[in-house]
């Protein structure tokens, strides 16, 4: 943790310095959790991205591991190892599948890197499994996601189309090292979406089976091209629907049929989550972006936090998320929070509020700066990060930076229990 930096997270793991964005490569392997992420070790800016690596035995306490992937000079990922996933190859060994970016224009190739079963390290070979399809309407492609359906391995990638809208590209990945392009699994023209997925590019697509045993959950992060040539990372949207085989000639062999859709998080800092499908359980992590000027991040020497892992379920056709139960292991001493009075909190605090109305503020003396107000079951404060989980409705992920002399405070009109949180890393 940087010295005297009260904005640096305590209970959310990340390296002490550098840039962090999308969570990648989520994997539970041989009893250990592996969390990879987009990372620049050299500065607090997005540039020549590598894959950082954290691992954990209990999903709460983490250790930093050596960098897992870094760009190769002259290779398809010379400009950066962008987002992707972990999967298992035909021999049951882990492999990385990711977007290798060649140049500043973002031209990408889906690359596969296998793990060496003897050394347990990842081989240096970057296998180009899929390049841009020969479809004149597809002008951008990135962020492969691997899933299994009907006994076969498939991959989806996010895409941008020449008409300014997003799409999902489908690949048959029966051969993990060489995919076959099968067309578009979904695009924004689907009337069931009712405009919910309007974007210039659909980024970081995730497609996992829901806990009801029938539906599938699709997650899309929306990248919007501005008129001035810049881009906005808008939000992440979910759709719940069915995944179906079809045999019509000239059409993709799979179809995702959406039934309901909505935003995954109502905060302005949440983006690019990655989901991990496990037997009887789905988890996801998100990227909590900074909301301070880049100059302040540069001065601090770091940027970006990964959220706590969240349990993902479907309730009444809508996606619901809440903190993974293992995160409670970070609780230390309980903090008394009397009803109907302001209470000062530690910089890292986990609050259970039983749907009480609360106000969370940064305060110095009698001056208060309200960060969030509303009704929630759970509120997690960690230095400059706030994760709010209502009983119903969307979570809210926010960033707020304590000034010198400010302390986190809470006011509640109901019963509240709170615990100070210990560090997630040594």
CSV table of C-alpha atoms in Angstrom, one decimal:
chain,number,residue,atom,x,y,z
A,1,UNK,CA,0.0,0.0,0.0
A,2,UNK,CA,1.4,3.5,-0.9
A,3,UNK,CA,2.5,5.4,2.2
A,4,UNK,CA,-0.1,7.9,3.6
A,5,UNK,CA,-2.5,7.4,0.7
A,6,UNK,CA,-6.0,7.1,2.3
A,7,UNK,CA,-7.6,6.6,-1.1
A,8,UNK,CA,-5.7,3.3,-1.7
A,9,UNK,CA,-8.0,0.2,-1.0
A,10,UNK,CA,-7.4,-1.9,2.0
A,11,UNK,CA,-9.9,-4.8,1.6
A,12,UNK,CA,-9.8,-5.0,-2.2
A,13,UNK,CA,-6.6,-6.5,-3.7
A,14,UNK,CA,-4.5,-4.8,-6.3
A,15,UNK,CA,-0.7,-4.1,-6.8
A,16,UNK,CA,0.8,-1.2,-5.0
A,17,UNK,CA,1.4,0.8,-8.1
A,18,UNK,CA,0.3,1.1,-11.8
A,19,UNK,CA,-2.8,0.9,-13.8
A,20,UNK,CA,-5.5,-1.8,-13.3
A,21,UNK,CA,-8.6,-2.3,-15.4
A,22,UNK,CA,-10.7,-5.3,-16.6
A,23,UNK,CA,-10.6,-8.5,-14.6
A,24,UNK,CA,-9.5,-11.4,-16.8
A,25,UNK,CA,-8.9,-15.1,-16.8
A,26,UNK,CA,-10.9,-16.0,-13.7
A,27,UNK,CA,-10.1,-19.6,-12.7
A,28,UNK,CA,-10.5,-22.0,-9.8
A,29,UNK,CA,-7.8,-24.6,-10.3
A,30,UNK,CA,-6.6,-27.3,-8.0
A,31,UNK,CA,-8.2,-25.5,-5.0
A,32,UNK,CA,-6.8,-22.1,-5.7
A,33,UNK,CA,-8.6,-19.0,-7.1
A,34,UNK,CA,-6.7,-17.1,-9.8
A,35,UNK,CA,-7.7,-13.5,-10.7
A,36,UNK,CA,-5.9,-11.9,-13.7
A,37,UNK,CA,-6.4,-8.4,-14.8
A,38,UNK,CA,-5.4,-5.7,-17.3
A,39,UNK,CA,-2.3,-4.0,-15.8
A,40,UNK,CA,0.4,-1.5,-16.6
A,41,UNK,CA,3.2,-1.8,-14.1
A,42,UNK,CA,5.0,1.4,-15.2
A,43,UNK,CA,2.4,4.1,-14.7
A,44,UNK,CA,-1.2,5.0,-13.8
A,45,UNK,CA,-2.2,5.1,-17.5
A,46,UNK,CA,-3.5,2.6,-20.0
A,47,UNK,CA,-0.6,1.6,-22.1
A,48,UNK,CA,1.1,-1.7,-23.4
A,49,UNK,CA,-1.1,-3.8,-21.2
A,50,UNK,CA,0.1,-7.0,-19.5
A,51,UNK,CA,-1.9,-9.5,-17.4
A,52,UNK,CA,-1.3,-9.0,-13.7
A,53,UNK,CA,-2.1,-12.0,-11.5
A,54,UNK,CA,-3.4,-12.5,-8.0
A,55,UNK,CA,-4.2,-15.8,-6.3
A,56,UNK,CA,-6.1,-16.9,-3.2
A,57,UNK,CA,-7.0,-20.0,-1.2
A,58,UNK,CA,-10.2,-18.5,0.3
A,59,UNK,CA,-11.5,-15.8,-2.1
A,60,UNK,CA,-10.8,-13.1,0.6
A,61,UNK,CA,-7.0,-13.1,1.2
A,62,UNK,CA,-4.8,-12.7,-1.9
A,63,UNK,CA,-1.2,-12.7,-2.9
A,64,UNK,CA,0.4,-11.1,-5.9
A,65,UNK,CA,1.9,-13.5,-8.4
A,66,UNK,CA,4.3,-12.8,-11.3
A,67,UNK,CA,2.9,-11.2,-14.5
A,68,UNK,CA,1.2,-13.9,-16.5
A,69,UNK,CA,1.2,-12.4,-20.0
A,70,UNK,CA,3.1,-9.5,-21.6
A,71,UNK,CA,3.3,-8.2,-25.1
A,72,UNK,CA,5.8,-9.8,-27.5
A,73,UNK,CA,7.8,-7.5,-29.8
A,74,UNK,CA,6.9,-8.2,-33.3
A,75,UNK,CA,4.0,-10.4,-32.3
A,76,UNK,CA,0.2,-10.1,-32.7
A,77,UNK,CA,0.0,-8.6,-29.2
A,78,UNK,CA,2.9,-6.2,-29.6
A,79,UNK,CA,0.7,-3.2,-28.4
A,80,UNK,CA,-1.0,-5.1,-25.5
A,81,UNK,CA,-2.5,-8.3,-24.1
A,82,UNK,CA,-6.1,-7.1,-23.8
A,83,UNK,CA,-9.1,-8.9,-22.2
A,84,UNK,CA,-9.8,-12.6,-22.3
A,85,UNK,CA,-10.5,-15.6,-20.2
A,86,UNK,CA,-9.0,-18.8,-18.9
A,87,UNK,CA,-10.3,-22.2,-20.1
A,88,UNK,CA,-9.3,-25.8,-20.1
A,89,UNK,CA,-7.8,-27.4,-23.2
A,90,UNK,CA,-8.6,-30.9,-24.3
A,91,UNK,CA,-6.1,-32.4,-21.9
A,92,UNK,CA,-7.6,-30.5,-18.9
A,93,UNK,CA,-4.7,-28.0,-18.7
A,94,UNK,CA,-5.5,-24.3,-18.3
A,95,UNK,CA,-5.0,-22.0,-21.3
A,96,UNK,CA,-5.4,-18.3,-21.8
A,97,UNK,CA,-7.7,-17.0,-24.6
A,98,UNK,CA,-7.4,-13.2,-25.2
A,99,UNK,CA,-7.3,-10.3,-27.6
A,100,UNK,CA,-3.8,-9.6,-28.8
A,101,UNK,CA,-3.6,-6.0,-30.0
A,102,UNK,CA,-1.1,-5.2,-32.7
A,103,UNK,CA,-1.2,-1.4,-32.9
A,104,UNK,CA,-2.7,1.8,-31.5
A,105,UNK,CA,-5.6,1.5,-33.9
A,106,UNK,CA,-6.7,-1.6,-31.9
A,107,UNK,CA,-6.5,-4.2,-34.6
A,108,UNK,CA,-6.8,-7.5,-32.6
A,109,UNK,CA,-6.4,-11.2,-33.0
A,110,UNK,CA,-7.8,-13.8,-30.7
A,111,UNK,CA,-4.8,-15.6,-29.3
A,112,UNK,CA,-4.4,-18.9,-27.3
A,113,UNK,CA,-1.6,-19.6,-24.9
A,114,UNK,CA,-1.3,-23.1,-23.3
A,115,UNK,CA,0.1,-24.0,-19.9
A,116,UNK,CA,3.1,-26.3,-19.8
A,117,UNK,CA,2.0,-29.3,-17.7
A,118,UNK,CA,5.5,-29.9,-16.5
A,119,UNK,CA,6.7,-26.4,-15.4
A,120,UNK,CA,3.1,-25.2,-14.7
A,121,UNK,CA,4.1,-21.9,-16.5
A,122,UNK,CA,2.5,-20.6,-19.6
A,123,UNK,CA,4.3,-21.3,-22.9
A,124,UNK,CA,5.6,-18.5,-25.0
A,125,UNK,CA,3.8,-19.6,-28.1
A,126,UNK,CA,0.9,-17.3,-29.0
A,127,UNK,CA,-1.5,-19.2,-31.3
A,128,UNK,CA,-3.7,-17.1,-33.6
A,129,UNK,CA,-7.0,-18.9,-33.2
A,130,UNK,CA,-9.2,-16.3,-35.1
A,131,UNK,CA,-8.5,-13.1,-36.9
A,132,UNK,CA,-11.1,-10.5,-38.0
A,133,UNK,CA,-13.8,-12.2,-40.1
A,134,UNK,CA,-14.1,-11.4,-43.7
A,135,UNK,CA,-17.3,-9.4,-43.2
A,136,UNK,CA,-17.2,-5.8,-44.4
A,137,UNK,CA,-19.7,-4.8,-41.8
A,138,UNK,CA,-17.5,-5.9,-38.9
A,139,UNK,CA,-15.0,-3.1,-38.1
A,140,UNK,CA,-13.9,-4.0,-34.6
A,141,UNK,CA,-13.6,-7.3,-32.6
A,142,UNK,CA,-12.3,-8.1,-29.2
A,143,UNK,CA,-12.6,-9.8,-25.8
A,144,UNK,CA,-13.2,-13.5,-26.5
A,145,UNK,CA,-15.3,-15.5,-24.0
A,146,UNK,CA,-15.3,-19.3,-24.1
A,147,UNK,CA,-18.4,-21.4,-23.1
A,148,UNK,CA,-19.8,-24.9,-23.6
A,149,UNK,CA,-23.2,-25.7,-25.0
A,150,UNK,CA,-24.7,-28.9,-26.3
A,151,UNK,CA,-21.5,-30.7,-25.7
A,152,UNK,CA,-19.3,-28.3,-27.9
A,153,UNK,CA,-16.9,-25.5,-27.1
A,154,UNK,CA,-17.9,-22.1,-28.5
A,155,UNK,CA,-16.5,-18.6,-28.3
A,156,UNK,CA,-18.2,-15.2,-28.5
A,157,UNK,CA,-16.4,-11.9,-29.2
A,158,UNK,CA,-17.7,-8.4,-28.9
A,159,UNK,CA,-17.8,-6.4,-32.1
A,160,UNK,CA,-18.5,-3.0,-33.6
A,161,UNK,CA,-20.3,-2.7,-37.0
A,162,UNK,CA,-19.9,-0.2,-39.7
A,163,UNK,CA,-23.4,1.2,-39.0
A,164,UNK,CA,-22.3,2.3,-35.5
A,165,UNK,CA,-23.9,-0.5,-33.5
A,166,UNK,CA,-22.6,-3.5,-31.6
A,167,UNK,CA,-22.8,-7.2,-32.2
A,168,UNK,CA,-21.8,-10.6,-30.8
A,169,UNK,CA,-19.7,-12.8,-33.1
A,170,UNK,CA,-19.9,-16.6,-32.7
A,171,UNK,CA,-17.1,-19.0,-33.3
A,172,UNK,CA,-17.0,-22.8,-33.2
A,173,UNK,CA,-13.9,-23.6,-31.1
A,174,UNK,CA,-14.1,-27.3,-31.1
A,175,UNK,CA,-10.4,-27.0,-32.0
A,176,UNK,CA,-9.2,-24.5,-29.3
A,177,UNK,CA,-6.3,-23.4,-31.5
A,178,UNK,CA,-8.3,-22.8,-34.7
A,179,UNK,CA,-11.8,-21.4,-34.6
A,180,UNK,CA,-14.5,-21.3,-37.3
A,181,UNK,CA,-16.5,-18.1,-37.7
A,182,UNK,CA,-20.2,-18.9,-37.6
A,183,UNK,CA,-21.8,-15.4,-37.9
A,184,UNK,CA,-23.5,-13.2,-35.4
A,185,UNK,CA,-25.1,-14.6,-32.3
A,186,UNK,CA,-26.9,-11.4,-31.6
A,187,UNK,CA,-26.9,-7.8,-32.7
A,188,UNK,CA,-28.7,-4.6,-31.6
A,189,UNK,CA,-31.5,-5.0,-34.2
A,190,UNK,CA,-33.1,-7.8,-32.0
A,191,UNK,CA,-36.5,-6.3,-31.1
A,192,UNK,CA,-36.5,-8.0,-27.7
A,193,UNK,CA,-33.6,-5.8,-26.7
A,194,UNK,CA,-35.7,-2.6,-27.2
A,195,UNK,CA,-32.5,-0.5,-27.6
A,196,UNK,CA,-31.1,-1.6,-24.3
A,197,UNK,CA,-27.7,-2.6,-25.8
A,198,UNK,CA,-27.2,0.5,-28.0
A,199,UNK,CA,-23.4,1.0,-28.3
A,200,UNK,CA,-20.7,1.5,-30.9
A,201,UNK,CA,-18.9,-1.6,-29.7
A,202,UNK,CA,-20.1,-4.4,-27.4
A,203,UNK,CA,-17.2,-5.1,-25.1
A,204,UNK,CA,-16.3,-7.9,-22.7
A,205,UNK,CA,-19.3,-10.2,-23.5
A,206,UNK,CA,-20.0,-12.9,-21.0
A,207,UNK,CA,-22.5,-15.8,-21.4
A,208,UNK,CA,-23.1,-18.1,-18.5
A,209,UNK,CA,-25.9,-20.5,-17.5
A,210,UNK,CA,-28.3,-19.1,-14.9
A,211,UNK,CA,-28.9,-20.7,-11.6
A,212,UNK,CA,-32.5,-21.7,-12.7
A,213,UNK,CA,-31.0,-24.4,-14.9
A,214,UNK,CA,-32.8,-23.1,-18.0
A,215,UNK,CA,-31.9,-19.5,-18.7
A,216,UNK,CA,-28.6,-17.9,-19.8
A,217,UNK,CA,-27.2,-14.6,-18.6
A,218,UNK,CA,-25.5,-12.4,-21.2
A,219,UNK,CA,-23.4,-9.4,-20.0
A,220,UNK,CA,-22.3,-6.6,-22.4
A,221,UNK,CA,-20.2,-3.5,-21.6
A,222,UNK,CA,-21.2,-0.6,-23.8
A,223,UNK,CA,-18.4,1.4,-25.6
A,224,UNK,CA,-19.7,4.6,-27.2
A,225,UNK,CA,-17.9,6.6,-29.8
A,226,UNK,CA,-18.3,10.3,-29.3
A,227,UNK,CA,-18.6,12.9,-32.2
A,228,UNK,CA,-15.2,14.3,-31.2
A,229,UNK,CA,-13.5,10.9,-31.9
A,230,UNK,CA,-13.1,10.1,-28.2
A,231,UNK,CA,-15.0,7.2,-26.5
A,232,UNK,CA,-17.1,6.8,-23.4
A,233,UNK,CA,-17.3,3.6,-21.3
A,234,UNK,CA,-21.0,3.8,-20.6
A,235,UNK,CA,-22.1,0.9,-18.4
A,236,UNK,CA,-22.7,-2.8,-18.4
A,237,UNK,CA,-26.1,-4.3,-19.4
A,238,UNK,CA,-27.4,-7.8,-18.8
A,239,UNK,CA,-29.9,-9.8,-20.7
A,240,UNK,CA,-31.6,-13.0,-19.6
A,241,UNK,CA,-32.8,-15.4,-22.2
A,242,UNK,CA,-32.5,-18.8,-23.8
A,243,UNK,CA,-29.7,-20.3,-25.8
A,244,UNK,CA,-31.0,-22.5,-28.6
A,245,UNK,CA,-29.6,-24.7,-31.4
A,246,UNK,CA,-30.9,-24.1,-34.9
A,247,UNK,CA,-30.3,-25.7,-38.2
A,248,UNK,CA,-31.4,-23.2,-40.8
A,249,UNK,CA,-29.0,-23.0,-43.7
A,250,UNK,CA,-27.0,-19.8,-43.9
A,251,UNK,CA,-27.7,-18.8,-40.2
A,252,UNK,CA,-25.5,-19.3,-37.1
A,253,UNK,CA,-26.0,-22.7,-35.5
A,254,UNK,CA,-26.8,-21.1,-32.1
A,255,UNK,CA,-29.2,-18.3,-31.2
A,256,UNK,CA,-29.5,-16.3,-28.0
A,257,UNK,CA,-33.1,-15.3,-27.5
A,258,UNK,CA,-33.4,-12.4,-24.9
A,259,UNK,CA,-36.4,-12.1,-22.7
A,260,UNK,CA,-35.5,-9.4,-20.2
A,261,UNK,CA,-32.7,-6.9,-19.9
A,262,UNK,CA,-31.4,-4.1,-17.6
A,263,UNK,CA,-28.3,-2.4,-16.2
A,264,UNK,CA,-26.0,-4.4,-14.0
A,265,UNK,CA,-24.8,-1.6,-11.8
A,266,UNK,CA,-26.2,1.9,-11.3
A,267,UNK,CA,-22.9,3.5,-10.3
A,268,UNK,CA,-20.7,5.6,-12.7
A,269,UNK,CA,-17.5,3.6,-11.9
A,270,UNK,CA,-18.5,0.0,-12.7
A,271,UNK,CA,-17.4,-1.5,-16.1
A,272,UNK,CA,-16.1,-4.6,-17.9
A,273,UNK,CA,-17.1,-7.4,-15.4
A,274,UNK,CA,-16.0,-10.9,-16.0
A,275,UNK,CA,-18.1,-13.9,-14.9
A,276,UNK,CA,-16.9,-17.3,-13.7
A,277,UNK,CA,-19.4,-20.2,-14.1
A,278,UNK,CA,-19.0,-22.9,-11.5
A,279,UNK,CA,-21.2,-25.9,-10.6
A,280,UNK,CA,-24.2,-24.4,-8.7
A,281,UNK,CA,-22.6,-20.9,-8.6
A,282,UNK,CA,-21.8,-17.9,-10.7
A,283,UNK,CA,-19.4,-15.2,-9.6
A,284,UNK,CA,-18.3,-12.0,-11.2
A,285,UNK,CA,-15.7,-9.2,-10.6
A,286,UNK,CA,-15.9,-5.7,-12.1
A,287,UNK,CA,-13.5,-2.9,-12.7
A,288,UNK,CA,-14.1,0.2,-10.5
A,289,UNK,CA,-12.8,3.1,-12.5
A,290,UNK,CA,-11.3,6.2,-11.1
A,291,UNK,CA,-13.5,9.4,-11.1
A,292,UNK,CA,-10.6,11.8,-10.3
A,293,UNK,CA,-8.6,13.6,-12.9
A,294,UNK,CA,-5.8,11.7,-14.6
A,295,UNK,CA,-3.2,14.1,-13.1
A,296,UNK,CA,-4.2,13.1,-9.6
A,297,UNK,CA,-3.9,9.4,-10.5
A,298,UNK,CA,-0.5,10.1,-12.0
A,299,UNK,CA,0.6,11.8,-8.8
A,300,UNK,CA,-0.7,8.9,-6.7
A,301,UNK,CA,1.0,6.4,-9.0
A,302,UNK,CA,-2.0,4.0,-9.3
A,303,UNK,CA,-5.4,3.8,-11.0
A,304,UNK,CA,-8.3,1.3,-10.9
A,305,UNK,CA,-9.7,-1.2,-8.3
A,306,UNK,CA,-11.3,-4.5,-8.8
A,307,UNK,CA,-14.7,-5.0,-7.0
A,308,UNK,CA,-15.3,-7.7,-4.5
A,309,UNK,CA,-16.5,-10.9,-6.2
A,310,UNK,CA,-20.2,-11.0,-6.5
A,311,UNK,CA,-22.7,-13.9,-6.5
A,312,UNK,CA,-24.9,-13.8,-9.6
A,313,UNK,CA,-28.4,-15.2,-9.7
A,314,UNK,CA,-31.7,-14.6,-11.6
A,315,UNK,CA,-34.7,-13.6,-9.5
A,316,UNK,CA,-38.1,-13.1,-11.3
A,317,UNK,CA,-36.3,-12.8,-14.6
A,318,UNK,CA,-33.8,-10.2,-13.5
A,319,UNK,CA,-30.1,-10.4,-12.6
A,320,UNK,CA,-29.3,-10.0,-8.9
A,321,UNK,CA,-25.8,-9.7,-7.5
A,322,UNK,CA,-24.5,-9.6,-3.9
A,323,UNK,CA,-21.0,-9.9,-2.3
A,324,UNK,CA,-19.6,-13.5,-2.3
A,325,UNK,CA,-20.0,-15.0,1.2
A,326,UNK,CA,-16.3,-15.5,1.5
A,327,UNK,CA,-15.7,-11.7,1.7
A,328,UNK,CA,-17.0,-11.7,5.2
A,329,UNK,CA,-13.8,-13.3,6.3
A,330,UNK,CA,-12.2,-9.9,6.1
A,331,UNK,CA,-14.3,-8.6,9.0
A,332,UNK,CA,-12.4,-7.9,12.2
A,333,UNK,CA,-13.8,-5.9,15.2
A,334,UNK,CA,-17.4,-4.9,15.2
A,335,UNK,CA,-18.1,-1.1,15.1
A,336,UNK,CA,-21.0,0.3,17.1
A,337,UNK,CA,-23.4,2.3,14.9
A,338,UNK,CA,-26.3,3.8,17.0
A,339,UNK,CA,-29.5,4.6,15.2
A,340,UNK,CA,-30.3,8.2,14.2
A,341,UNK,CA,-26.9,9.8,14.9
A,342,UNK,CA,-23.8,10.3,12.8
A,343,UNK,CA,-21.1,7.7,13.4
A,344,UNK,CA,-17.5,7.9,12.3
A,345,UNK,CA,-16.3,4.7,10.6
A,346,UNK,CA,-12.9,3.1,9.8
A,347,UNK,CA,-11.6,3.7,6.3
A,348,UNK,CA,-12.6,0.1,5.4
A,349,UNK,CA,-16.0,-0.9,6.8
A,350,UNK,CA,-18.6,-3.6,6.0
A,351,UNK,CA,-22.2,-2.5,6.9
A,352,UNK,CA,-25.3,-4.7,7.2
A,353,UNK,CA,-28.3,-2.4,7.3
A,354,UNK,CA,-31.5,-4.6,7.1
A,355,UNK,CA,-32.9,-2.3,4.4
A,356,UNK,CA,-32.5,0.8,6.6
A,357,UNK,CA,-32.4,4.3,5.1
A,358,UNK,CA,-28.8,5.5,5.3
A,359,UNK,CA,-26.6,8.5,4.4
A,360,UNK,CA,-22.9,7.8,3.8
A,361,UNK,CA,-20.7,10.9,3.9
A,362,UNK,CA,-17.2,12.1,4.1
A,363,UNK,CA,-16.9,14.6,7.0
A,364,UNK,CA,-14.5,17.0,8.6
A,365,UNK,CA,-15.9,18.5,11.8
A,366,UNK,CA,-19.5,19.7,11.1
A,367,UNK,CA,-19.0,19.8,7.3
A,368,UNK,CA,-20.3,16.7,5.4
A,369,UNK,CA,-19.9,15.7,1.8
A,370,UNK,CA,-22.7,13.2,1.0
A,371,UNK,CA,-21.4,10.3,-1.2
A,372,UNK,CA,-24.5,8.1,-1.2
A,373,UNK,CA,-28.0,8.2,0.3
A,374,UNK,CA,-30.7,5.5,0.0
A,375,UNK,CA,-31.9,2.1,1.3
A,376,UNK,CA,-29.6,-0.9,1.2
A,377,UNK,CA,-29.0,-4.3,2.8
A,378,UNK,CA,-25.2,-4.0,2.5
A,379,UNK,CA,-22.7,-1.2,2.1
A,380,UNK,CA,-19.0,-1.8,1.7
A,381,UNK,CA,-16.6,1.2,2.1
A,382,UNK,CA,-13.0,0.8,1.3
A,383,UNK,CA,-10.9,4.0,1.2
A,384,UNK,CA,-12.1,5.6,-2.0
A,385,UNK,CA,-14.5,2.8,-3.1
A,386,UNK,CA,-18.1,2.4,-2.2
A,387,UNK,CA,-20.1,-0.8,-3.2
A,388,UNK,CA,-23.8,-0.6,-2.3
A,389,UNK,CA,-26.2,-3.6,-2.4
A,390,UNK,CA,-29.9,-2.9,-2.1
A,391,UNK,CA,-32.4,-5.7,-1.2
A,392,UNK,CA,-33.9,-5.2,-4.7
A,393,UNK,CA,-32.6,-3.3,-7.6
A,394,UNK,CA,-29.2,-2.6,-8.9
A,395,UNK,CA,-26.0,-2.3,-6.9
A,396,UNK,CA,-24.2,1.0,-7.0
A,397,UNK,CA,-20.4,1.3,-7.4
A,398,UNK,CA,-18.9,4.7,-6.7
A,399,UNK,CA,-15.6,6.4,-6.1
A,400,UNK,CA,-15.0,9.2,-3.5
A,401,UNK,CA,-11.6,10.4,-2.3
A,402,UNK,CA,-11.1,11.5,1.3
A,403,UNK,CA,-9.5,14.9,1.6
A,404,UNK,CA,-7.0,15.6,4.4
A,405,UNK,CA,-9.0,15.6,7.7
A,406,UNK,CA,-12.1,13.9,6.3
A,407,UNK,CA,-13.5,10.7,7.7
A,408,UNK,CA,-16.1,8.3,6.5
A,409,UNK,CA,-19.4,8.6,8.5
A,410,UNK,CA,-22.8,7.1,8.4
A,411,UNK,CA,-26.3,8.0,9.5
A,412,UNK,CA,-29.1,5.4,9.7
A,413,UNK,CA,-32.7,5.5,10.8
A,414,UNK,CA,-32.7,1.7,11.6
A,415,UNK,CA,-30.7,-1.2,13.0
A,416,UNK,CA,-27.2,-1.3,11.5
A,417,UNK,CA,-24.3,-3.6,12.2
A,418,UNK,CA,-20.8,-2.8,11.0
A,419,UNK,CA,-17.3,-4.3,11.0
A,420,UNK,CA,-13.9,-2.9,10.3
A,421,UNK,CA,-12.3,-4.7,7.4
A,422,UNK,CA,-8.8,-6.1,7.5
A,423,UNK,CA,-6.4,-6.1,4.6
A,424,UNK,CA,-7.0,-8.4,1.6
A,425,UNK,CA,-3.2,-8.6,0.9
A,426,UNK,CA,-0.1,-8.8,3.1
